[in-house]
Coordinates of C-alpha atoms in Angstrom, one line a residue:
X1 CA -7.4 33.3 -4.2
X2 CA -8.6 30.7 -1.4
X3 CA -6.8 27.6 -1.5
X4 CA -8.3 24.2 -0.2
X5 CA -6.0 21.6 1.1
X6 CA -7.6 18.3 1.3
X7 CA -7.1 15.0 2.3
X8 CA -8.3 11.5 3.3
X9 CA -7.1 9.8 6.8
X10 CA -7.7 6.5 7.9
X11 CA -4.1 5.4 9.2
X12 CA -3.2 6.5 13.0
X13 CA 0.5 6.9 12.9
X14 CA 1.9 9.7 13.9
X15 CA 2.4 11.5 10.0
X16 CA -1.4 12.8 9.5
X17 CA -0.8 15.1 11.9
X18 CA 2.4 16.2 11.1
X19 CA 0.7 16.6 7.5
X20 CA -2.6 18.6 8.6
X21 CA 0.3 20.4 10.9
X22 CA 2.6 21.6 7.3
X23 CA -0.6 23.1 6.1
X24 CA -2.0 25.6 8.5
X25 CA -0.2 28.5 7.3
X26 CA -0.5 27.5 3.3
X27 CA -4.5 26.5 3.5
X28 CA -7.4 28.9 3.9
X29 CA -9.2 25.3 4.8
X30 CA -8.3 22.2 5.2
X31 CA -10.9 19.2 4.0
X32 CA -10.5 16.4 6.3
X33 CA -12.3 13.5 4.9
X34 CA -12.6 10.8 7.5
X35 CA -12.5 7.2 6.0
X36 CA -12.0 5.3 9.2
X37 CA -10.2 7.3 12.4
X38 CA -9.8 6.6 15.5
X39 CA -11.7 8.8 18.0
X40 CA -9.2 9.9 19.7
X41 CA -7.2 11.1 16.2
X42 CA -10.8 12.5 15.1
X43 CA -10.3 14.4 18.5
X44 CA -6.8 15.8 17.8
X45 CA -7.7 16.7 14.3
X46 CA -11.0 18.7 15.3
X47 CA -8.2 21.3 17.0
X48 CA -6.7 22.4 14.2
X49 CA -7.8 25.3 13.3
X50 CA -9.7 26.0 9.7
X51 CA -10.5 21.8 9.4
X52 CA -14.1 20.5 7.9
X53 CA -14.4 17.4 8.2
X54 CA -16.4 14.8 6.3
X55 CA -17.3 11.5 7.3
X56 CA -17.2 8.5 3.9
X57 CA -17.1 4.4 4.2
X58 CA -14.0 3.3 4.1
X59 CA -12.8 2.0 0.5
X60 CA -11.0 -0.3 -0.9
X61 CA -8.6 2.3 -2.2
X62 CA -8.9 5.7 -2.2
X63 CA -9.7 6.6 -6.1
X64 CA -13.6 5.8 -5.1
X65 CA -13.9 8.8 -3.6
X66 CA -10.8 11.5 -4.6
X67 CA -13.2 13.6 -7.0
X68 CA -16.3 13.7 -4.5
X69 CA -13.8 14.6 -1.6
X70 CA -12.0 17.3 -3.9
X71 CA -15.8 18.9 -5.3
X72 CA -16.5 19.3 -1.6
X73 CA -13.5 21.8 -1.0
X74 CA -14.6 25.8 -1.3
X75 CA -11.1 27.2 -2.9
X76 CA -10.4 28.7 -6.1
X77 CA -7.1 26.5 -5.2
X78 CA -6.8 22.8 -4.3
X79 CA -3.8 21.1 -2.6
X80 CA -4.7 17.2 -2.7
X81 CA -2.3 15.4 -0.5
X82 CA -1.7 12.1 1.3
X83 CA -1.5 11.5 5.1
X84 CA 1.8 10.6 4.8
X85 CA 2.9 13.3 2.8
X86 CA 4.5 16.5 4.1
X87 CA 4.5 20.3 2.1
X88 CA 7.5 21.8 3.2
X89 CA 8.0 25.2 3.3
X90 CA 10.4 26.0 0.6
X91 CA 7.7 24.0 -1.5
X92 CA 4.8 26.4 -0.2
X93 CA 6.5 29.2 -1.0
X94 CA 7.8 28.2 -4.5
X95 CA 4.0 27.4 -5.5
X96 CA 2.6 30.9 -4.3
X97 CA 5.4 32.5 -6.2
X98 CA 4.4 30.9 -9.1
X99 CA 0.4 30.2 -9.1
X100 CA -0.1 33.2 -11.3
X101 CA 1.4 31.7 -14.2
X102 CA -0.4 28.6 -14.9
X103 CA -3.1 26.5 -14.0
X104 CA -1.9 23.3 -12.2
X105 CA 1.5 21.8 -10.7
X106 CA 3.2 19.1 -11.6
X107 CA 5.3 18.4 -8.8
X108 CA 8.5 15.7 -7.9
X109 CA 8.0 13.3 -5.0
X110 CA 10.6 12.3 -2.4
X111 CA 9.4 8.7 -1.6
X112 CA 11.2 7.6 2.0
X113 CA 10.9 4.0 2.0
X114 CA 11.6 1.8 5.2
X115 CA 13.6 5.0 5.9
X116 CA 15.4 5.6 2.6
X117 CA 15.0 8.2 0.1
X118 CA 14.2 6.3 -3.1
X119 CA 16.6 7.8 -5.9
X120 CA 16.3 5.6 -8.1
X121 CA 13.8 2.8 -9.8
X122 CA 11.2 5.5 -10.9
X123 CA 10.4 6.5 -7.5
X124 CA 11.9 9.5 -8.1
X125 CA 11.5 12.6 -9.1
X126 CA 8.4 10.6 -9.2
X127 CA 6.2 13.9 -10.3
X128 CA 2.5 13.8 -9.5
X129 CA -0.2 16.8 -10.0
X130 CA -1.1 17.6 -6.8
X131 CA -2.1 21.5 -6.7
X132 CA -4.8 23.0 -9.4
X133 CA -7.3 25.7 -9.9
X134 CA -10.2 23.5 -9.2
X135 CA -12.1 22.2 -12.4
X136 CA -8.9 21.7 -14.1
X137 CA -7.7 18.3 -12.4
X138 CA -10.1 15.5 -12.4
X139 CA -9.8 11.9 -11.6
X140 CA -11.6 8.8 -12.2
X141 CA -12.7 6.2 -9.8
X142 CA -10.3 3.0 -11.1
X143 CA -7.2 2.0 -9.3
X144 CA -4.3 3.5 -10.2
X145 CA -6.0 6.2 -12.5
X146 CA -4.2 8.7 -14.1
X147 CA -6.2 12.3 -13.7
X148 CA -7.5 14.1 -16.8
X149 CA -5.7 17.2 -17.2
X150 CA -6.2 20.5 -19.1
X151 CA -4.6 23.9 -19.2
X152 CA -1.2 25.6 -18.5
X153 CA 1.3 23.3 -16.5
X154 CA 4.2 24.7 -14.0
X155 CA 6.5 22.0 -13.6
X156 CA 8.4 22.6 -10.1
X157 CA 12.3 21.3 -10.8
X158 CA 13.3 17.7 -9.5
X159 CA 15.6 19.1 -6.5
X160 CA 15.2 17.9 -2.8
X161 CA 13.9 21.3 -1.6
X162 CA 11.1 21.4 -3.7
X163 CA 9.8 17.9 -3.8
X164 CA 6.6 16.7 -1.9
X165 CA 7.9 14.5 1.0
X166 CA 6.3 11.3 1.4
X167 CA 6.7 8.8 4.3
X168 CA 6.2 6.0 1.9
X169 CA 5.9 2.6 3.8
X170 CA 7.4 2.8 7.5
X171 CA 7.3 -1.0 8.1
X172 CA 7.2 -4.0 5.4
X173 CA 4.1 -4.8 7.2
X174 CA 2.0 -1.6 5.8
X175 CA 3.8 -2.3 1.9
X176 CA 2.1 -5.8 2.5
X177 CA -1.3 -4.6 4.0
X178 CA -1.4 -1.9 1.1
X179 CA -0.7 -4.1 -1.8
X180 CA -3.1 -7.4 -0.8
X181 CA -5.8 -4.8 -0.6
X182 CA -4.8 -3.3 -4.2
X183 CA -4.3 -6.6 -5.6
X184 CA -7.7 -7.4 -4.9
X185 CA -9.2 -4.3 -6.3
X186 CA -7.0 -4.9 -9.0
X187 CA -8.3 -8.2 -9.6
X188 CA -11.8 -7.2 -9.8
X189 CA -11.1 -5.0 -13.1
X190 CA -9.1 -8.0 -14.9
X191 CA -11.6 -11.2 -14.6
X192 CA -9.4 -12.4 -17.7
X193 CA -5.7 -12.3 -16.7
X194 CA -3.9 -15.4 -17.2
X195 CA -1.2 -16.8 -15.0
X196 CA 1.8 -16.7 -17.5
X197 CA 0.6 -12.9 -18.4
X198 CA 0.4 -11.9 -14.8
X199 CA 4.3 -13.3 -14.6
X200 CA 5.1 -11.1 -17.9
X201 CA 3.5 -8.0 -16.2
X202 CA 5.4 -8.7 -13.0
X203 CA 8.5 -9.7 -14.4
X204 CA 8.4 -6.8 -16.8
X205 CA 7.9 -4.7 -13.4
X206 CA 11.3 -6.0 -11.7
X207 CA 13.4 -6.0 -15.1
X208 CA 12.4 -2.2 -15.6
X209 CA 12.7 -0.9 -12.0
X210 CA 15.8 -2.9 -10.8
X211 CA 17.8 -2.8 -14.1
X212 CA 16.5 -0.1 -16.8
X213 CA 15.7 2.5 -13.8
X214 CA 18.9 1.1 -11.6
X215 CA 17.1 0.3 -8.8
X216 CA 19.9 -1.7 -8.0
X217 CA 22.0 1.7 -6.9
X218 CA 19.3 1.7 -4.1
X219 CA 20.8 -1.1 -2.5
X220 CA 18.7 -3.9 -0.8
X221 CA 15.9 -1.1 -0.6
X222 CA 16.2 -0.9 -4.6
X223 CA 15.7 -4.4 -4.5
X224 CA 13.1 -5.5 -1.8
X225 CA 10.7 -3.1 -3.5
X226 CA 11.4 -3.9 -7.2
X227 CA 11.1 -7.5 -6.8
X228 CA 8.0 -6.8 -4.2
X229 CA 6.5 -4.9 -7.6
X230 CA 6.8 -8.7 -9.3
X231 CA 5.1 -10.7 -6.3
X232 CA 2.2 -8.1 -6.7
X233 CA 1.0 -8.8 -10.1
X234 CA 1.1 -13.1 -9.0
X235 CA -1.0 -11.6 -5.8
X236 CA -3.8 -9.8 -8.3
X237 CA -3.4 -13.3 -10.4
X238 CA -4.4 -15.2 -7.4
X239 CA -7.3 -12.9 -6.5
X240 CA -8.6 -13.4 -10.0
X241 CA -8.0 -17.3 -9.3
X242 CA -10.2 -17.3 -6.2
X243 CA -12.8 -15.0 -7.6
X244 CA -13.0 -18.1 -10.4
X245 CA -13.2 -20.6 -7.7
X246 CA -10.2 -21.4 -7.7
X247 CA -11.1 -23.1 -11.4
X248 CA -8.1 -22.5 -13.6
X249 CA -8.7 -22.3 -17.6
X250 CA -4.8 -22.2 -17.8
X251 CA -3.7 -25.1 -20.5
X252 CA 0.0 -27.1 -19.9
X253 CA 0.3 -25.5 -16.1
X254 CA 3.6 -27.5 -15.9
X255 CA 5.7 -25.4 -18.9
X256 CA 5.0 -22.0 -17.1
X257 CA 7.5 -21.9 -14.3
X258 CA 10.2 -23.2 -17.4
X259 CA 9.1 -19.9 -19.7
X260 CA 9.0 -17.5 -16.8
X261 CA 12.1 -18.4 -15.1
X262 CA 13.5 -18.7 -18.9
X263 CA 12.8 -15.6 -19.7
X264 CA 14.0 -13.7 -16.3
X265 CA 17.7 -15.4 -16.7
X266 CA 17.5 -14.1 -20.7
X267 CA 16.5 -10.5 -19.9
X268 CA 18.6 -10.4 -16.6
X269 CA 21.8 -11.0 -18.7
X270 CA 20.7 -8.8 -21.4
X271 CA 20.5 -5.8 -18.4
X272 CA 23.7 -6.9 -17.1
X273 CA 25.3 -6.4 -19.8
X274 CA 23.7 -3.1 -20.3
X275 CA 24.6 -1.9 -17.6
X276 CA 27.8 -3.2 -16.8
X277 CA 27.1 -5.3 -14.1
X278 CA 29.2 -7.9 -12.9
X279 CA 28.0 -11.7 -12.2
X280 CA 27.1 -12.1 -15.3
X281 CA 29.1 -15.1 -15.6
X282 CA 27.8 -16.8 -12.7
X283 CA 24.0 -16.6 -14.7
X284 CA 25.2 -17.9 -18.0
X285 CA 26.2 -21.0 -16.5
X286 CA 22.8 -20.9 -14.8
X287 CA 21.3 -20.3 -18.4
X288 CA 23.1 -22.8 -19.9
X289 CA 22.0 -25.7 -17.0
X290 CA 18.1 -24.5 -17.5
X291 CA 18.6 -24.4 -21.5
X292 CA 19.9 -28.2 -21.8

């Protein structure tokens, strides 16, 4: 059974490489599709051997084109994978022990971010589905889509070995770079969104990362990117705002930052207690000053 590797590169750090580099002995081909490389890395991947490459306008974000890249492939098999993402071998060999018995993979994630391994805050197992007999995976062209799935599912156990390694975000700089340009996709798709609810959906992000999914056992990484998960839903809010011209149909502006703020003290104490946290004290005296 052939299998197809394929992936999309714009980015010229040093991972695509080590990527294209993880699949030469697992692919029969590997799909290159080139949304915006340098020459010289268009160079360097050209001698790899079994590559095709194929030439698309650089989007947005990378859902636009998935399905047309993935229909382009030739296997019976297809490995869809990130630049930043490395198949290691204990991986490879796990999913061609196992291909005969189903019809995708549903496989964990080990998301290095600013050079930490993620265990926490629903970045991990993190499970995507990432290898398929082709027909059987298909996704849709909106941000952040979910694929439609059918058939028998393998799911590979969440242990180190066996997890898809992704290089995450290297620098704060490329988590910044990545999310202005979703939040602007983003805000394209939701002409409607309203300050306070942008705040809810933010807030709602940071509560359930940081507390429910103990982020905070993460450290300052658990943190950063929890509360950097709030800041993003404001972003898409002010995309939305601009795409308005900068007109704001938002009624009594001046009680928002009073319910927002209100309501991050009430749910912050309610996961502190939860789980056990201490400080507590030091934000019921808080809640009590904002409550007079």
């Amino acid at each position: 059974m052939k299998i197809s590797a394929v992936i999309a590169i714009k980015d010229e750090r040093e991972t695509p490489l080590k990527t294209l580099q993880s699949l030469r002995d697992f692919a029969d081909e590997i799909v290159v599709a080139d949304i915006g490389m340098s020459q010289d890395m268009l160079k360097q991947i050209k001698a790899i051997k079994n590559v095709r490459i194929l030439t698309y306008p650089t989007p947005s974000y990378i859902e636009l084109f998935r399905q047309k890249i993935i229909d382009e492939s030739h296997g019976t098999w297809v490995l869809y994978i990130d630049p930043d993402e490395i198949l290691t071998k204990d991986l490879q060999a796990y999913i061609k022990t196992h291909m005969s018995d189903c019809d995708y993979f549903t496989i964990p994630r080990k998301n290095i971010i600013l050079g930490h391994w993620m265990q926490h805050s629903r970045w991990w197992p993190d499970y995507q589905v990432r290898f398929f007999k082709k027909g059987f995976v298909k996704w849709g062209t909106h941000i952040h889509t979910q694929p439609e799935i059918k058939g028998r599912e393998h799911l590979v156990p969440a242990v180190e070995s066996l997890a898809l390694e992704h290089h995450n975000y290297q620098t704060y700089d490329q988590y910044l770079e990545k999310s202005y340009r979703y939040a602007k996709a983003e805000a394209k798709n939701l002409p409607d969104l309203t300050l306070m609810h942008a705040l809810q959906k933010g807030l709602s992000e940071f509560i359930s990362r940081y507390f429910k999914d103990e982020g905070y056992k993460d450290g300052m990484h658990g943190f950063v990117m929890a509360f950097s998960q709030l800041v993003y839903y404001f972003q898409v809010y002010v995309y939305v705002w601009e795409g308005r011209k900068y007109r704001s149909a938002e009624e009594h502006i001046e009680k928002v930052p009073a319910q927002f703020f209100s309501r991050a003290l009430y749910e912050t104490l309610h996961w502190m207690e939860v789980k056990k946290i201490d400080g507590k004290n030091l934000f019921l005296y808080l809640w009590m000053k904002l409550s007079k």
